[in-house]
XYZ file of C-alpha atoms in Angstrom:
359
model
C 4.533 -41.085 49.845
C 6.620 -38.276 51.324
C 9.073 -39.335 54.043
C 10.443 -36.861 56.579
C 13.502 -37.557 58.701
C 12.863 -36.402 62.285
C 15.507 -36.205 65.021
C 13.853 -36.707 68.430
C 15.835 -35.333 71.393
C 13.670 -35.831 74.520
C 16.520 -34.717 76.843
C 15.636 -33.855 80.460
C 12.858 -33.872 83.048
C 9.410 -34.248 81.523
C 10.948 -34.001 78.050
C 10.898 -37.780 77.459
C 7.278 -37.982 78.678
C 5.913 -35.261 76.416
C 8.006 -36.175 73.383
C 6.709 -39.759 73.677
C 3.173 -38.333 73.763
C 3.869 -36.131 70.755
C 5.233 -39.056 68.764
C 2.095 -41.078 69.561
C -0.057 -38.292 68.131
C 2.187 -37.943 65.091
C 1.956 -41.674 64.443
C -1.843 -41.488 64.602
C -1.768 -38.593 62.118
C 0.588 -40.475 59.832
C -1.758 -43.467 59.739
C -4.850 -41.309 59.263
C -3.370 -39.215 56.460
C -1.655 -42.047 54.604
C 0.267 -39.514 52.511
C 3.440 -39.036 54.532
C 5.767 -41.000 56.775
C 7.937 -39.848 59.675
C 11.297 -41.592 59.977
C 12.213 -40.848 63.605
C 15.698 -41.254 65.038
C 16.134 -40.888 68.814
C 19.135 -39.181 70.416
C 19.892 -39.697 74.122
C 21.611 -36.336 74.571
C 20.979 -34.224 77.679
C 21.849 -34.185 81.364
C 22.081 -37.987 81.695
C 24.507 -37.978 78.778
C 26.431 -35.175 80.528
C 26.739 -37.217 83.716
C 28.214 -40.081 81.708
C 30.343 -38.170 79.199
C 30.944 -34.707 80.662
C 29.233 -33.064 77.658
C 25.560 -32.564 76.772
C 25.961 -33.916 73.239
C 28.829 -35.301 71.151
C 31.320 -32.901 69.597
C 29.920 -33.755 66.168
C 26.308 -33.462 67.308
C 25.466 -30.651 64.894
C 26.882 -32.656 61.991
C 24.785 -35.654 63.044
C 21.626 -33.528 62.933
C 22.261 -31.845 59.576
C 20.632 -34.529 57.389
C 17.285 -34.318 59.209
C 14.240 -32.409 58.037
C 13.289 -31.283 61.555
C 14.264 -31.694 65.198
C 11.633 -32.579 67.830
C 13.073 -31.394 71.143
C 11.920 -31.934 74.736
C 13.596 -29.789 77.380
C 16.931 -29.190 79.078
C 17.638 -28.613 82.740
C 18.488 -30.705 85.782
C 18.768 -29.891 89.495
C 22.340 -31.166 89.726
C 23.707 -29.609 86.509
C 24.181 -25.812 86.259
C 21.621 -24.245 83.932
C 24.221 -22.491 81.795
C 25.822 -25.880 81.065
C 22.575 -27.540 80.006
C 21.449 -24.594 77.872
C 24.768 -23.775 76.227
C 25.659 -27.443 75.924
C 22.657 -28.540 73.858
C 19.797 -26.209 72.953
C 21.669 -23.024 72.092
C 24.381 -24.729 70.010
C 21.606 -26.243 67.880
C 19.763 -22.924 67.507
C 22.914 -20.989 66.699
C 24.638 -23.744 64.734
C 21.671 -24.022 62.385
C 20.983 -20.260 62.366
C 17.423 -20.781 63.605
C 17.036 -17.049 63.978
C 13.229 -16.899 64.156
C 11.729 -18.256 67.349
C 7.951 -18.352 66.810
C 5.597 -18.713 69.777
C 1.843 -18.679 69.094
C -0.672 -18.147 71.895
C -4.422 -18.734 72.053
C -6.848 -19.687 74.800
C -7.933 -23.233 73.961
C -11.472 -24.525 74.615
C -12.022 -25.655 78.192
C -8.988 -23.777 79.519
C -9.477 -20.752 81.761
C -7.222 -17.724 81.564
C -6.314 -15.837 84.756
C -7.444 -12.717 82.906
C -11.079 -11.734 83.304
C -13.284 -11.164 80.300
C -11.412 -13.410 77.868
C -12.290 -16.875 76.615
C -11.546 -19.506 73.971
C -9.969 -18.009 70.875
C -8.834 -14.851 72.642
C -5.171 -13.896 73.144
C -4.620 -14.950 69.538
C -1.039 -13.720 69.400
C 2.172 -14.784 67.726
C 5.384 -13.654 69.402
C 8.439 -13.588 67.144
C 11.679 -13.749 69.100
C 15.055 -12.881 67.597
C 16.864 -16.132 68.299
C 20.501 -15.728 67.262
C 22.024 -12.663 68.898
C 20.911 -9.842 71.201
C 21.216 -10.471 74.912
C 21.906 -14.197 74.428
C 24.811 -13.800 72.021
C 27.176 -15.418 74.525
C 29.745 -12.629 74.478
C 31.310 -11.320 77.649
C 33.374 -12.746 80.471
C 34.527 -12.601 84.058
C 37.737 -11.278 85.541
C 39.313 -11.176 89.025
C 37.217 -14.152 90.140
C 36.659 -14.362 93.868
C 38.131 -10.956 94.595
C 36.161 -7.896 95.765
C 36.742 -6.273 92.375
C 35.394 -9.274 90.423
C 33.549 -8.178 87.291
C 31.201 -9.990 84.947
C 30.184 -8.607 81.563
C 27.316 -9.806 79.374
C 27.454 -8.113 75.991
C 24.248 -7.796 73.985
C 25.017 -7.769 70.275
C 22.628 -6.336 67.705
C 23.673 -6.448 64.045
C 21.965 -4.741 61.149
C 21.728 -8.094 59.376
C 20.236 -9.822 62.432
C 17.691 -7.120 63.251
C 16.654 -6.567 59.631
C 15.965 -10.223 58.929
C 13.876 -10.782 62.071
C 11.909 -7.592 61.338
C 11.182 -8.761 57.795
C 10.115 -12.156 59.109
C 7.766 -10.541 61.656
C 6.278 -8.119 59.124
C 5.686 -10.964 56.647
C 3.994 -13.019 59.346
C 1.808 -10.070 60.360
C 0.984 -9.504 56.690
C -0.252 -13.100 56.412
C -2.560 -12.835 59.428
C -6.073 -11.360 59.190
C -5.412 -8.222 61.261
C -2.125 -7.333 59.508
C -0.917 -5.677 62.691
C 2.529 -5.815 64.321
C 3.816 -4.506 67.645
C 7.565 -3.918 67.886
C 8.868 -4.257 71.441
C 11.922 -2.284 72.477
C 13.665 -0.570 75.409
C 15.282 2.280 73.565
C 14.686 4.848 76.293
C 17.304 3.160 78.496
C 19.320 1.095 76.006
C 20.382 3.901 73.685
C 22.571 2.056 71.206
C 21.414 -1.389 70.123
C 17.775 -0.699 70.947
C 17.739 2.624 69.112
C 19.132 0.782 66.088
C 16.350 -1.807 66.582
C 13.769 1.012 66.411
C 15.348 2.601 63.348
C 15.494 -0.683 61.417
C 11.873 -1.428 62.331
C 10.836 1.865 60.751
C 12.926 1.154 57.646
C 11.506 -2.343 57.147
C 7.965 -1.081 57.739
C 8.156 0.878 54.471
C 8.395 -2.464 52.624
C 5.029 -3.533 54.045
C 2.580 -0.642 53.512
C -0.415 -2.898 54.166
C 0.807 -3.756 57.692
C -0.099 -1.422 60.531
C 2.469 -1.335 63.313
C 3.184 0.301 66.617
C 5.982 0.297 69.170
C 6.038 -0.466 72.906
C 8.658 -0.362 75.626
C 8.980 -3.851 77.075
C 7.841 -2.893 80.597
C 4.743 -1.152 79.238
C 4.157 -4.202 77.038
C 3.570 -6.409 80.090
C 0.834 -3.994 81.177
C -0.747 -3.976 77.721
C -0.725 -7.783 77.540
C -2.616 -8.052 80.817
C -4.937 -5.028 80.650
C -5.593 -4.653 76.917
C -4.853 -8.062 75.365
C -7.186 -7.679 72.391
C -5.086 -4.742 71.155
C -2.294 -7.147 70.183
C -1.774 -9.599 67.352
C 1.771 -10.213 66.045
C 4.674 -9.180 68.281
C 8.415 -8.990 67.626
C 11.051 -8.542 70.305
C 14.666 -9.225 71.166
C 15.982 -12.555 72.391
C 15.614 -11.669 76.080
C 12.476 -9.565 75.905
C 10.522 -12.090 73.823
C 11.719 -14.941 76.041
C 10.090 -13.240 79.025
C 6.984 -11.983 77.215
C 6.225 -15.387 75.701
C 6.259 -17.024 79.142
C 3.820 -14.347 80.284
C 1.691 -15.073 77.223
C 1.651 -18.795 78.043
C 0.616 -18.114 81.614
C -2.143 -15.742 80.483
C -3.425 -18.480 78.163
C -3.775 -20.788 81.156
C -0.466 -22.611 81.556
C 3.015 -22.956 80.121
C 1.897 -26.530 79.548
C -0.027 -25.399 76.464
C 2.650 -23.108 74.974
C 4.588 -24.229 71.852
C 7.763 -23.019 70.152
C 9.334 -23.274 66.730
C 13.003 -22.392 66.158
C 13.005 -21.660 62.437
C 15.668 -21.265 59.792
C 13.433 -19.390 57.333
C 15.845 -19.981 54.458
C 15.637 -23.765 55.083
C 19.385 -24.269 54.818
C 19.325 -26.389 57.986
C 16.752 -28.338 60.003
C 14.469 -26.260 62.206
C 13.765 -27.317 65.790
C 10.399 -27.585 67.546
C 9.988 -27.668 71.330
C 7.398 -26.924 74.025
C 8.113 -23.815 76.116
C 7.613 -25.325 79.565
C 11.115 -26.617 80.273
C 12.149 -29.719 82.185
C 9.702 -29.263 85.127
C 11.538 -31.593 87.497
C 8.925 -31.006 90.203
C 6.473 -33.193 88.261
C 8.881 -35.484 86.407
C 7.797 -39.110 86.562
C 4.373 -38.335 88.022
C 2.582 -38.863 84.730
C 0.785 -35.518 84.854
C 2.871 -33.392 82.466
C 0.663 -31.522 80.018
C 1.330 -32.811 76.475
C -0.712 -30.078 74.777
C 2.291 -27.783 74.248
C 4.086 -30.664 72.563
C 1.069 -31.431 70.357
C 0.901 -27.780 69.298
C 4.662 -27.847 68.703
C 4.191 -30.957 66.542
C 1.560 -29.066 64.562
C 4.071 -26.270 63.957
C 6.561 -28.877 62.756
C 4.015 -30.363 60.357
C 3.186 -26.915 58.975
C 6.886 -26.252 58.415
C 7.208 -29.571 56.576
C 4.292 -28.647 54.316
C 1.704 -30.937 55.919
C -0.845 -28.224 56.695
C -3.876 -30.555 56.659
C -2.300 -32.893 59.207
C -1.328 -29.917 61.381
C -4.899 -28.613 61.294
C -6.272 -32.060 62.133
C -3.970 -32.270 65.153
C -5.033 -28.869 66.482
C -8.730 -29.675 65.928
C -8.195 -32.877 67.915
C -6.434 -31.021 70.743
C -9.202 -28.432 70.947
C -11.881 -31.141 70.960
C -10.142 -32.921 73.834
C -9.470 -29.847 75.993
C -13.021 -28.675 75.338
C -14.408 -32.042 76.454
C -12.766 -31.701 79.869
C -9.890 -34.170 79.423
C -7.121 -32.001 80.866
C -4.072 -32.327 83.111
C -3.966 -30.708 86.597
C -2.098 -27.565 85.478
C -5.195 -26.500 83.531
C -7.791 -27.586 86.052
C -8.230 -31.221 85.117
C -7.485 -34.606 86.648
C -6.265 -36.518 83.597
C -2.818 -38.016 83.217
C -0.420 -37.338 80.358
C -1.328 -40.660 78.770
C -5.087 -40.131 79.171
C -4.861 -36.806 77.329
C -2.640 -38.390 74.691
C -5.002 -41.327 74.174
C -7.959 -38.939 73.841
C -6.130 -36.811 71.258
C -5.100 -39.897 69.266
C -8.698 -41.147 69.309
C -9.915 -37.728 68.158
C -7.384 -37.817 65.316
C -8.736 -41.208 64.234
C -12.359 -40.076 64.544
C -14.267 -38.971 61.473
C -15.751 -36.013 63.357
C -12.444 -34.131 63.323
C -12.338 -32.197 60.065
C -9.123 -31.193 58.359
């Protein structure tokens, strides 16, 4: 029996609620499959840890995580801790420390969930957004000078390297190549950002020659928001910079019905380090503790984790179970239902155990 070491970091807000739900579903899958085991270790890092220790995770946190096969992450963010501290204190050091340069965010309208777009239904908006996850606008370079004075200046330097852009382009083209439509849209802003973004365009064209069976086109990021809302079926696989894909993937989640159903995988494609899997929705402190957080994004995230670990059948079983439950009307309030987090979780676990779910 294959054993996988999983680091669970629930962190902040609804993170502990949805990670607990995800682990329940994973345990049900483990028992049903009988061919693998998840050895889960919990880490109490996050804003509560920061309040006690003055840091979001220990100084050797990255070293502690290195032996794991995957990281199952909740969310960071707290009303009384500045956002740049929570993000740069925990999530980004993990992503950058483990060179998880491919952030992969699939989208699809699930059964029983209504999109705000007219004329689309279950199975539509079948997109995968690939976000460059190691540099670009979130490289962390820049600074502030003359603080508090009228001439105070703040700089935020976006860094695009040939290595970084080339590898994310190859990843996106390979992903597009593996999907039925073999179609990729490269998102840019090279009309206004004439250095890094022009290089982004040039490298996209170079890498495209390596994939003659993949059709591709290019969109400016502002026009891309229009295309996503007015012509969604024209899209399939999408690649964009750290900032642009961050924004577009939230739009994609909303168009699919709710950020509560949107998953994320932070991947080290070379598998030198553990990859990290997290729902998109963030800490959502407005609903923390109310028992109504949508666990579907976390279930989908868990399915991505299982796929990465090589357990494709278990991943498919989990997604079939999720779709059966959302289609049956067992949904949380953010997607038009009245169910609690635990009611949705119990229904998904029961569907996993049921013989009618094929995988």
